[in-house]
Amino acid sequence: AAGLMAAMPAFAYPDKPVTIVVPFTAGGPTDKVARDLAEALRKPLGGTVIIENVGGVGGTLGANKVAKAAPDGYTLLLHHIGMATAPALYRTLPFKVLEDFEYLGMVNDVPMTLIGRSTLPAANYGELAKWLDANKGKINLANAGTGSASHLCGLLFQQSIKIDMTTVPYKGTAPAMNDLLGGQVDIMCDQTTNTTSQIESGKVKAFAVMSSKRLTSGALAKLPTADESGLKGFNLTIWHGLYAPKGTPKAVIDKVNTALRAALKDADFQKRQEALGAVLVTDGRIAPAEHKKFVEAEINKLGPVIKAAGVYAD
Ligand code: MLT
């Protein structure tokens, strides 16, 4: 038996810092989820977890970097619904979502809010709708590039109200928020992880929650849903998952998924996320196989919607 043990290489993962690539700039909602998750992963994973922001091209640059990384468990990807919209938006996508990644489990669901610059002459959704109608051709809608969650929300919003807007893309919704705060752009649809504090401080105006149910916490609780405001059936919630390059050893996948399950039970992580309207996953999507099935279903659901909009990024 001793001989056998000696022959078995000790499973030492991780024995150096694990990098989680965030495909958007620092300070935005995806980055916020990643940094809070990294904090909660450190102990259960038994090693240092660092964040690398790789923004650009609607999140596909960062995703591609991980798809092409060594499958050794030291380069992971934290990404959102953009994994399901990229295949329909990019005709020359440099990676295949369902074939070039290992699925490590899902993290959370995050609602979106429709917000506007504080100087916008509209105090609620009804007044915003009138303002948009009166300013057709002059509306600037910020997002984090084609393929981002803010892009998808803005696209669906424009389709719902049948008003085309000029979209101003950023490498993340953190820089987009800066310009909204500065009044350089008019409106944006962004995740509550990025908008909650700005709404509560009154620095931006909030017009609607874009998911089917109202939020229960803080200043956002009185925000009507888009559906209540007249956008019948509008319902968009952003989700985040963890990925590794295809070919990452099963032992590593299992170790990261086990650590993720522990992180999702971390009281501090839960508190931080709930304070920002995010809901940690508690259903089967925490399992890699379910995670992959969910993403495939989202690709099949969102693909036709995007194709019907005739929107391509390239
Ligand atoms: C998005 O709109 O896809 C994200 O909110 C961008 C970001 O996390 O900065």
mmCIF file of C-alpha atoms and ligand atoms in Angstrom:
data_model
loop_
_atom_site.group_PDB
_atom_site.id
_atom_site.type_symbol
_atom_site.label_atom_id
_atom_site.label_comp_id
_atom_site.label_asym_id
_atom_site.label_seq_id
_atom_site.Cartn_x
_atom_site.Cartn_y
_atom_site.Cartn_z
ATOM 1 C CA ALA A 1 0.000 0.000 0.000
ATOM 2 C CA ALA A 2 2.853 2.354 0.883
ATOM 3 C CA GLY A 3 4.289 1.783 -2.596
ATOM 4 C CA LEU A 4 0.943 2.592 -4.139
ATOM 5 C CA MET A 5 0.634 5.766 -2.066
ATOM 6 C CA ALA A 6 4.128 6.805 -3.085
ATOM 7 C CA ALA A 7 3.180 6.320 -6.732
ATOM 8 C CA MET A 8 0.067 8.524 -6.364
ATOM 9 C CA PRO A 9 1.020 12.169 -7.051
ATOM 10 C CA ALA A 10 -0.461 14.362 -4.303
ATOM 11 C CA PHE A 11 -3.330 16.420 -5.728
ATOM 12 C CA ALA A 12 -1.835 19.812 -4.964
ATOM 13 C CA TYR A 13 -4.301 22.153 -6.723
ATOM 14 C CA PRO A 14 -4.116 25.034 -6.156
ATOM 15 C CA ASP A 15 -0.424 25.440 -5.436
ATOM 16 C CA LYS A 16 -0.194 28.985 -6.888
ATOM 17 C CA PRO A 17 -2.656 31.913 -7.233
ATOM 18 C CA VAL A 18 -5.822 31.177 -9.234
ATOM 19 C CA THR A 19 -6.798 33.979 -11.640
ATOM 20 C CA ILE A 20 -10.437 34.774 -12.339
ATOM 21 C CA VAL A 21 -10.716 36.774 -15.558
ATOM 22 C CA VAL A 22 -13.494 39.388 -15.557
ATOM 23 C CA PRO A 23 -14.340 40.349 -19.167
ATOM 24 C CA PHE A 24 -15.198 43.953 -18.242
ATOM 25 C CA THR A 25 -13.400 46.842 -16.553
ATOM 26 C CA ALA A 26 -12.869 47.016 -12.798
ATOM 27 C CA GLY A 27 -15.602 48.603 -10.706
ATOM 28 C CA GLY A 28 -18.537 47.321 -12.746
ATOM 29 C CA PRO A 29 -21.169 44.745 -11.788
ATOM 30 C CA THR A 30 -19.359 41.726 -13.218
ATOM 31 C CA ASP A 31 -16.193 42.807 -11.409
ATOM 32 C CA LYS A 32 -18.190 43.310 -8.196
ATOM 33 C CA VAL A 33 -19.561 39.773 -8.315
ATOM 34 C CA ALA A 34 -16.100 38.376 -9.094
ATOM 35 C CA ARG A 35 -14.305 40.194 -6.267
ATOM 36 C CA ASP A 36 -16.947 39.240 -3.708
ATOM 37 C CA LEU A 37 -16.837 35.646 -4.989
ATOM 38 C CA ALA A 38 -13.010 35.558 -4.892
ATOM 39 C CA GLU A 39 -13.167 36.608 -1.231
ATOM 40 C CA ALA A 40 -15.581 33.780 -0.458
ATOM 41 C CA LEU A 41 -13.595 31.206 -2.486
ATOM 42 C CA ARG A 42 -10.214 31.772 -0.823
ATOM 43 C CA LYS A 43 -10.767 29.562 2.217
ATOM 44 C CA PRO A 44 -12.686 26.665 0.628
ATOM 45 C CA LEU A 45 -10.348 26.596 -2.383
ATOM 46 C CA GLY A 46 -7.312 26.790 -0.106
ATOM 47 C CA GLY A 47 -5.388 29.364 -2.069
ATOM 48 C CA THR A 48 -5.086 32.926 -3.327
ATOM 49 C CA VAL A 49 -7.654 34.043 -5.896
ATOM 50 C CA ILE A 50 -6.836 37.130 -7.963
ATOM 51 C CA ILE A 51 -8.949 39.110 -10.451
ATOM 52 C CA GLU A 52 -7.775 40.091 -13.904
ATOM 53 C CA ASN A 53 -9.960 42.564 -15.815
ATOM 54 C CA VAL A 54 -9.891 42.034 -19.575
ATOM 55 C CA GLY A 55 -12.478 44.444 -21.018
ATOM 56 C CA GLY A 56 -13.544 45.032 -24.576
ATOM 57 C CA VAL A 57 -15.659 43.732 -27.469
ATOM 58 C CA GLY A 58 -18.685 43.177 -25.232
ATOM 59 C CA GLY A 59 -16.898 40.725 -22.959
ATOM 60 C CA THR A 60 -15.696 38.420 -25.746
ATOM 61 C CA LEU A 61 -12.003 39.420 -25.407
ATOM 62 C CA GLY A 62 -11.832 38.197 -21.826
ATOM 63 C CA ALA A 63 -13.873 35.092 -22.561
ATOM 64 C CA ASN A 64 -11.579 34.231 -25.471
ATOM 65 C CA LYS A 65 -8.484 34.687 -23.330
ATOM 66 C CA VAL A 66 -9.788 31.983 -20.973
ATOM 67 C CA ALA A 67 -10.929 29.718 -23.801
ATOM 68 C CA LYS A 68 -7.343 29.776 -25.095
ATOM 69 C CA ALA A 69 -5.635 29.547 -21.677
ATOM 70 C CA ALA A 70 -3.825 26.460 -20.343
ATOM 71 C CA PRO A 71 -6.444 24.012 -18.995
ATOM 72 C CA ASP A 72 -4.718 23.742 -15.612
ATOM 73 C CA GLY A 73 -7.280 25.406 -13.349
ATOM 74 C CA TYR A 74 -5.238 28.568 -12.839
ATOM 75 C CA THR A 75 -7.179 30.708 -15.327
ATOM 76 C CA LEU A 76 -10.943 30.821 -14.772
ATOM 77 C CA LEU A 77 -13.673 33.053 -16.210
ATOM 78 C CA LEU A 78 -16.523 34.754 -14.359
ATOM 79 C CA HIS A 79 -19.065 35.810 -16.977
ATOM 80 C CA HIS A 80 -22.770 36.519 -17.365
ATOM 81 C CA ILE A 81 -25.618 36.241 -19.883
ATOM 82 C CA GLY A 82 -23.178 37.512 -22.501
ATOM 83 C CA MET A 83 -22.017 33.901 -22.876
ATOM 84 C CA ALA A 84 -25.465 33.148 -24.313
ATOM 85 C CA THR A 85 -25.835 36.221 -26.535
ATOM 86 C CA ALA A 86 -22.353 36.277 -28.120
ATOM 87 C CA PRO A 87 -23.024 33.349 -30.506
ATOM 88 C CA ALA A 88 -25.929 35.274 -32.107
ATOM 89 C CA LEU A 89 -24.190 38.675 -32.081
ATOM 90 C CA TYR A 90 -20.737 37.722 -33.380
ATOM 91 C CA ARG A 91 -20.424 36.016 -36.741
ATOM 92 C CA THR A 92 -16.677 35.565 -36.194
ATOM 93 C CA LEU A 93 -16.689 34.638 -32.499
ATOM 94 C CA PRO A 94 -13.196 33.169 -31.782
ATOM 95 C CA PHE A 95 -14.564 30.528 -29.413
ATOM 96 C CA LYS A 96 -17.470 28.081 -29.144
ATOM 97 C CA VAL A 97 -19.442 28.626 -25.927
ATOM 98 C CA LEU A 98 -20.546 25.012 -25.487
ATOM 99 C CA GLU A 99 -17.330 23.350 -26.645
ATOM 100 C CA ASP A 100 -14.376 25.482 -25.543
ATOM 101 C CA PHE A 101 -15.171 25.748 -21.842
ATOM 102 C CA GLU A 102 -15.606 23.554 -18.817
ATOM 103 C CA TYR A 103 -18.640 24.626 -16.758
ATOM 104 C CA LEU A 104 -17.849 25.053 -13.063
ATOM 105 C CA GLY A 105 -21.274 26.067 -11.732
ATOM 106 C CA MET A 106 -23.451 29.171 -11.568
ATOM 107 C CA VAL A 107 -23.197 31.975 -9.015
ATOM 108 C CA ASN A 108 -26.212 34.285 -8.959
ATOM 109 C CA ASP A 109 -29.121 36.017 -10.678
ATOM 110 C CA VAL A 110 -29.058 39.830 -10.795
ATOM 111 C CA PRO A 111 -31.961 42.104 -11.757
ATOM 112 C CA MET A 112 -31.472 45.136 -13.987
ATOM 113 C CA THR A 113 -32.717 48.671 -13.558
ATOM 114 C CA LEU A 114 -33.453 51.341 -16.146
ATOM 115 C CA ILE A 115 -31.739 54.518 -14.939
ATOM 116 C CA GLY A 116 -31.160 58.024 -16.280
ATOM 117 C CA ARG A 117 -29.014 61.086 -15.659
ATOM 118 C CA SER A 118 -30.248 63.165 -12.719
ATOM 119 C CA THR A 119 -30.938 66.153 -15.008
ATOM 120 C CA LEU A 120 -33.422 64.190 -17.147
ATOM 121 C CA PRO A 121 -36.803 65.992 -16.955
ATOM 122 C CA ALA A 122 -38.702 62.794 -15.939
ATOM 123 C CA ALA A 123 -39.631 61.697 -12.438
ATOM 124 C CA ASN A 124 -41.037 58.268 -13.344
ATOM 125 C CA TYR A 125 -41.333 55.802 -16.202
ATOM 126 C CA GLY A 126 -44.421 57.497 -17.680
ATOM 127 C CA GLU A 127 -42.632 60.831 -17.928
ATOM 128 C CA LEU A 128 -39.520 59.106 -19.290
ATOM 129 C CA ALA A 129 -41.590 57.491 -22.033
ATOM 130 C CA LYS A 130 -42.921 60.930 -23.023
ATOM 131 C CA TRP A 131 -39.414 62.412 -23.009
ATOM 132 C CA LEU A 132 -38.053 59.559 -25.147
ATOM 133 C CA ASP A 133 -40.898 60.027 -27.612
ATOM 134 C CA ALA A 134 -40.223 63.769 -27.818
ATOM 135 C CA ASN A 135 -36.470 63.306 -28.268
ATOM 136 C CA LYS A 136 -36.296 60.584 -30.908
ATOM 137 C CA GLY A 137 -32.977 60.710 -32.742
ATOM 138 C CA LYS A 138 -31.254 62.542 -29.876
ATOM 139 C CA ILE A 139 -31.201 59.876 -27.162
ATOM 140 C CA ASN A 140 -27.859 58.488 -25.953
ATOM 141 C CA LEU A 141 -28.074 55.025 -24.368
ATOM 142 C CA ALA A 142 -24.900 53.782 -22.630
ATOM 143 C CA ASN A 143 -23.833 50.152 -22.501
ATOM 144 C CA ALA A 144 -20.756 47.959 -22.079
ATOM 145 C CA GLY A 145 -20.437 47.038 -25.733
ATOM 146 C CA THR A 146 -22.327 44.656 -28.013
ATOM 147 C CA GLY A 147 -22.700 41.400 -26.128
ATOM 148 C CA SER A 148 -22.868 42.977 -22.699
ATOM 149 C CA ALA A 149 -25.865 42.608 -20.398
ATOM 150 C CA SER A 150 -26.508 46.344 -20.622
ATOM 151 C CA HIS A 151 -26.477 46.019 -24.419
ATOM 152 C CA LEU A 152 -29.010 43.181 -24.360
ATOM 153 C CA CYS A 153 -31.290 45.075 -21.965
ATOM 154 C CA GLY A 154 -31.034 48.256 -24.050
ATOM 155 C CA LEU A 155 -31.749 46.297 -27.228
ATOM 156 C CA LEU A 156 -34.876 44.679 -25.782
ATOM 157 C CA PHE A 157 -35.975 48.044 -24.350
ATOM 158 C CA GLN A 158 -35.647 49.786 -27.722
ATOM 159 C CA GLN A 159 -37.583 46.956 -29.352
ATOM 160 C CA SER A 160 -40.350 47.216 -26.723
ATOM 161 C CA ILE A 161 -40.895 50.956 -27.124
ATOM 162 C CA LYS A 162 -40.034 50.975 -30.850
ATOM 163 C CA ILE A 163 -37.605 53.871 -30.479
ATOM 164 C CA ASP A 164 -34.053 53.553 -31.828
ATOM 165 C CA MET A 165 -31.378 55.213 -29.721
ATOM 166 C CA THR A 166 -27.734 56.068 -30.223
ATOM 167 C CA THR A 167 -25.811 53.552 -28.162
ATOM 168 C CA VAL A 168 -22.559 54.666 -26.542
ATOM 169 C CA PRO A 169 -20.383 51.603 -25.787
ATOM 170 C CA TYR A 170 -17.842 51.431 -22.940
ATOM 171 C CA LYS A 171 -15.517 48.665 -21.790
ATOM 172 C CA GLY A 172 -17.761 48.179 -18.788
ATOM 173 C CA THR A 173 -20.687 49.866 -17.070
ATOM 174 C CA ALA A 174 -18.392 51.419 -14.473
ATOM 175 C CA PRO A 175 -17.020 53.968 -16.985
ATOM 176 C CA ALA A 176 -20.512 54.190 -18.510
ATOM 177 C CA MET A 177 -21.903 55.090 -15.082
ATOM 178 C CA ASN A 178 -19.297 57.871 -14.740
ATOM 179 C CA ASP A 179 -20.580 59.506 -17.928
ATOM 180 C CA LEU A 180 -24.195 59.044 -16.839
ATOM 181 C CA LEU A 181 -23.362 60.722 -13.527
ATOM 182 C CA GLY A 182 -21.718 63.480 -15.537
ATOM 183 C CA GLY A 183 -24.748 63.849 -17.777
ATOM 184 C CA GLN A 184 -22.835 62.929 -20.950
ATOM 185 C CA VAL A 185 -25.325 60.132 -21.712
ATOM 186 C CA ASP A 186 -29.058 60.017 -21.027
ATOM 187 C CA ILE A 187 -30.054 56.513 -19.950
ATOM 188 C CA MET A 188 -28.661 53.056 -19.282
ATOM 189 C CA CYS A 189 -29.993 49.645 -18.335
ATOM 190 C CA ASP A 190 -27.619 48.150 -15.781
ATOM 191 C CA GLN A 191 -27.450 45.562 -13.046
ATOM 192 C CA THR A 192 -28.506 46.459 -9.524
ATOM 193 C CA THR A 193 -25.024 45.516 -8.305
ATOM 194 C CA ASN A 194 -23.861 48.701 -10.033
ATOM 195 C CA THR A 195 -26.905 50.947 -9.765
ATOM 196 C CA THR A 196 -28.198 50.416 -6.207
ATOM 197 C CA SER A 197 -25.861 52.849 -4.457
ATOM 198 C CA GLN A 198 -26.225 55.522 -7.167
ATOM 199 C CA ILE A 199 -30.025 55.255 -7.027
ATOM 200 C CA GLU A 200 -30.091 55.366 -3.220
ATOM 201 C CA SER A 201 -27.826 58.422 -3.221
ATOM 202 C CA GLY A 202 -30.072 60.153 -5.770
ATOM 203 C CA LYS A 203 -27.171 60.638 -8.184
ATOM 204 C CA VAL A 204 -29.126 58.893 -10.950
ATOM 205 C CA LYS A 205 -32.845 58.580 -11.569
ATOM 206 C CA ALA A 206 -34.365 55.103 -11.521
ATOM 207 C CA PHE A 207 -37.380 54.376 -13.749
ATOM 208 C CA ALA A 208 -38.028 50.642 -13.634
ATOM 209 C CA VAL A 209 -36.828 47.214 -12.585
ATOM 210 C CA MET A 210 -36.464 45.048 -15.708
ATOM 211 C CA SER A 211 -37.221 41.687 -14.068
ATOM 212 C CA SER A 212 -40.747 40.342 -13.628
ATOM 213 C CA LYS A 213 -40.851 40.923 -9.854
ATOM 214 C CA ARG A 214 -40.113 44.073 -7.869
ATOM 215 C CA LEU A 215 -37.080 44.147 -5.615
ATOM 216 C CA THR A 216 -37.713 43.809 -1.909
ATOM 217 C CA SER A 217 -34.876 45.856 -0.486
ATOM 218 C CA GLY A 218 -34.143 49.528 0.101
ATOM 219 C CA ALA A 219 -34.790 52.352 -2.345
ATOM 220 C CA LEU A 220 -35.397 49.894 -5.161
ATOM 221 C CA ALA A 221 -38.439 48.370 -3.447
ATOM 222 C CA LYS A 222 -40.695 51.199 -4.630
ATOM 223 C CA LEU A 223 -39.443 50.927 -8.209
ATOM 224 C CA PRO A 224 -42.168 49.535 -10.465
ATOM 225 C CA THR A 225 -41.265 46.754 -12.893
ATOM 226 C CA ALA A 226 -41.120 47.429 -16.626
ATOM 227 C CA ASP A 227 -44.157 45.164 -16.982
ATOM 228 C CA GLU A 228 -46.125 47.265 -14.470
ATOM 229 C CA SER A 229 -45.004 50.379 -16.335
ATOM 230 C CA GLY A 230 -46.541 49.250 -19.587
ATOM 231 C CA LEU A 231 -43.776 47.123 -21.159
ATOM 232 C CA LYS A 232 -45.994 44.041 -20.969
ATOM 233 C CA GLY A 233 -44.038 40.839 -20.390
ATOM 234 C CA PHE A 234 -40.627 42.536 -20.250
ATOM 235 C CA ASN A 235 -38.531 40.297 -18.051
ATOM 236 C CA LEU A 236 -34.730 40.215 -18.036
ATOM 237 C CA THR A 237 -32.528 38.922 -15.233
ATOM 238 C CA ILE A 238 -28.760 38.597 -15.605
ATOM 239 C CA TRP A 239 -26.986 35.486 -14.378
ATOM 240 C CA HIS A 240 -23.295 34.757 -13.683
ATOM 241 C CA GLY A 241 -21.332 31.521 -13.974
ATOM 242 C CA LEU A 242 -17.780 30.269 -13.548
ATOM 243 C CA TYR A 243 -15.830 28.646 -16.424
ATOM 244 C CA ALA A 244 -12.456 27.069 -17.198
ATOM 245 C CA PRO A 245 -10.802 26.159 -20.509
ATOM 246 C CA LYS A 246 -11.945 22.883 -22.073
ATOM 247 C CA GLY A 247 -9.711 20.032 -20.944
ATOM 248 C CA THR A 248 -9.249 21.227 -17.377
ATOM 249 C CA PRO A 249 -8.861 18.044 -15.259
ATOM 250 C CA LYS A 250 -12.053 16.697 -13.651
ATOM 251 C CA ALA A 251 -10.358 16.734 -10.223
ATOM 252 C CA VAL A 252 -9.822 20.491 -10.603
ATOM 253 C CA ILE A 253 -13.388 21.051 -11.820
ATOM 254 C CA ASP A 254 -14.725 19.133 -8.833
ATOM 255 C CA LYS A 255 -12.491 21.021 -6.397
ATOM 256 C CA VAL A 256 -13.559 24.423 -7.744
ATOM 257 C CA ASN A 257 -17.236 23.415 -7.788
ATOM 258 C CA THR A 258 -17.021 22.188 -4.192
ATOM 259 C CA ALA A 259 -15.377 25.480 -3.190
ATOM 260 C CA LEU A 260 -18.090 27.386 -5.101
ATOM 261 C CA ARG A 261 -20.813 25.521 -3.217
ATOM 262 C CA ALA A 262 -19.135 26.512 0.056
ATOM 263 C CA ALA A 263 -18.759 30.136 -1.105
ATOM 264 C CA LEU A 264 -22.481 30.340 -1.907
ATOM 265 C CA LYS A 265 -23.148 29.416 1.719
ATOM 266 C CA ASP A 266 -20.766 32.133 2.991
ATOM 267 C CA ALA A 267 -22.897 34.498 5.105
ATOM 268 C CA ASP A 268 -20.828 37.563 4.244
ATOM 269 C CA PHE A 269 -21.008 36.869 0.500
ATOM 270 C CA GLN A 270 -24.782 36.339 0.788
ATOM 271 C CA LYS A 271 -25.196 39.610 2.707
ATOM 272 C CA ARG A 272 -23.125 41.632 0.221
ATOM 273 C CA GLN A 273 -24.982 40.251 -2.763
ATOM 274 C CA GLU A 274 -28.446 40.618 -1.234
ATOM 275 C CA ALA A 275 -27.698 44.249 -0.326
ATOM 276 C CA LEU A 276 -27.209 44.836 -4.066
ATOM 277 C CA GLY A 277 -30.318 42.970 -5.205
ATOM 278 C CA ALA A 278 -28.417 39.887 -6.370
ATOM 279 C CA VAL A 279 -29.673 36.394 -5.467
ATOM 280 C CA LEU A 280 -27.143 33.588 -5.038
ATOM 281 C CA VAL A 281 -27.982 30.362 -6.836
ATOM 282 C CA THR A 282 -29.618 27.742 -4.605
ATOM 283 C CA ASP A 283 -30.965 25.390 -7.302
ATOM 284 C CA GLY A 284 -29.422 22.713 -9.494
ATOM 285 C CA ARG A 285 -27.575 25.239 -11.655
ATOM 286 C CA ILE A 286 -24.734 25.066 -9.126
ATOM 287 C CA ALA A 287 -23.864 21.715 -10.707
ATOM 288 C CA PRO A 288 -21.632 21.870 -13.813
ATOM 289 C CA ALA A 289 -23.927 19.722 -15.968
ATOM 290 C CA GLU A 290 -26.978 21.826 -15.045
ATOM 291 C CA HIS A 291 -24.970 25.015 -15.564
ATOM 292 C CA LYS A 292 -24.116 23.934 -19.108
ATOM 293 C CA LYS A 293 -27.712 22.892 -19.854
ATOM 294 C CA PHE A 294 -28.960 26.266 -18.624
ATOM 295 C CA VAL A 295 -26.520 28.195 -20.848
ATOM 296 C CA GLU A 296 -27.501 26.070 -23.849
ATOM 297 C CA ALA A 297 -31.179 26.815 -23.166
ATOM 298 C CA GLU A 298 -30.410 30.545 -22.886
ATOM 299 C CA ILE A 299 -28.512 30.463 -26.206
ATOM 300 C CA ASN A 300 -31.554 28.843 -27.837
ATOM 301 C CA LYS A 301 -33.923 31.363 -26.190
ATOM 302 C CA LEU A 302 -31.974 34.558 -26.836
ATOM 303 C CA GLY A 303 -30.501 33.696 -30.227
ATOM 304 C CA PRO A 304 -33.748 34.089 -32.190
ATOM 305 C CA VAL A 305 -34.605 37.319 -30.334
ATOM 306 C CA ILE A 306 -31.271 38.821 -31.325
ATOM 307 C CA LYS A 307 -31.475 37.524 -34.887
ATOM 308 C CA ALA A 308 -34.990 39.025 -35.172
ATOM 309 C CA ALA A 309 -33.496 42.357 -34.142
ATOM 310 C CA GLY A 310 -31.017 41.994 -36.979
ATOM 311 C CA VAL A 311 -28.208 43.125 -34.699
ATOM 312 C CA TYR A 312 -24.663 41.930 -35.338
ATOM 313 C CA ALA A 313 -21.518 43.108 -33.586
ATOM 314 C CA ASP A 314 -19.227 42.209 -36.482
HETATM 315 C C1 MLT B 1 -22.630 44.416 -18.725
HETATM 316 O O1 MLT B 1 -23.366 45.356 -19.028
HETATM 317 O O2 MLT B 1 -22.441 43.407 -19.397
HETATM 318 C C2 MLT B 1 -21.901 44.492 -17.450
HETATM 319 O O3 MLT B 1 -22.659 45.207 -16.556
HETATM 320 C C3 MLT B 1 -20.622 45.212 -17.738
HETATM 321 C C4 MLT B 1 -19.773 45.309 -16.515
HETATM 322 O O4 MLT B 1 -19.810 44.397 -15.663
HETATM 323 O O5 MLT B 1 -19.055 46.309 -16.436
#
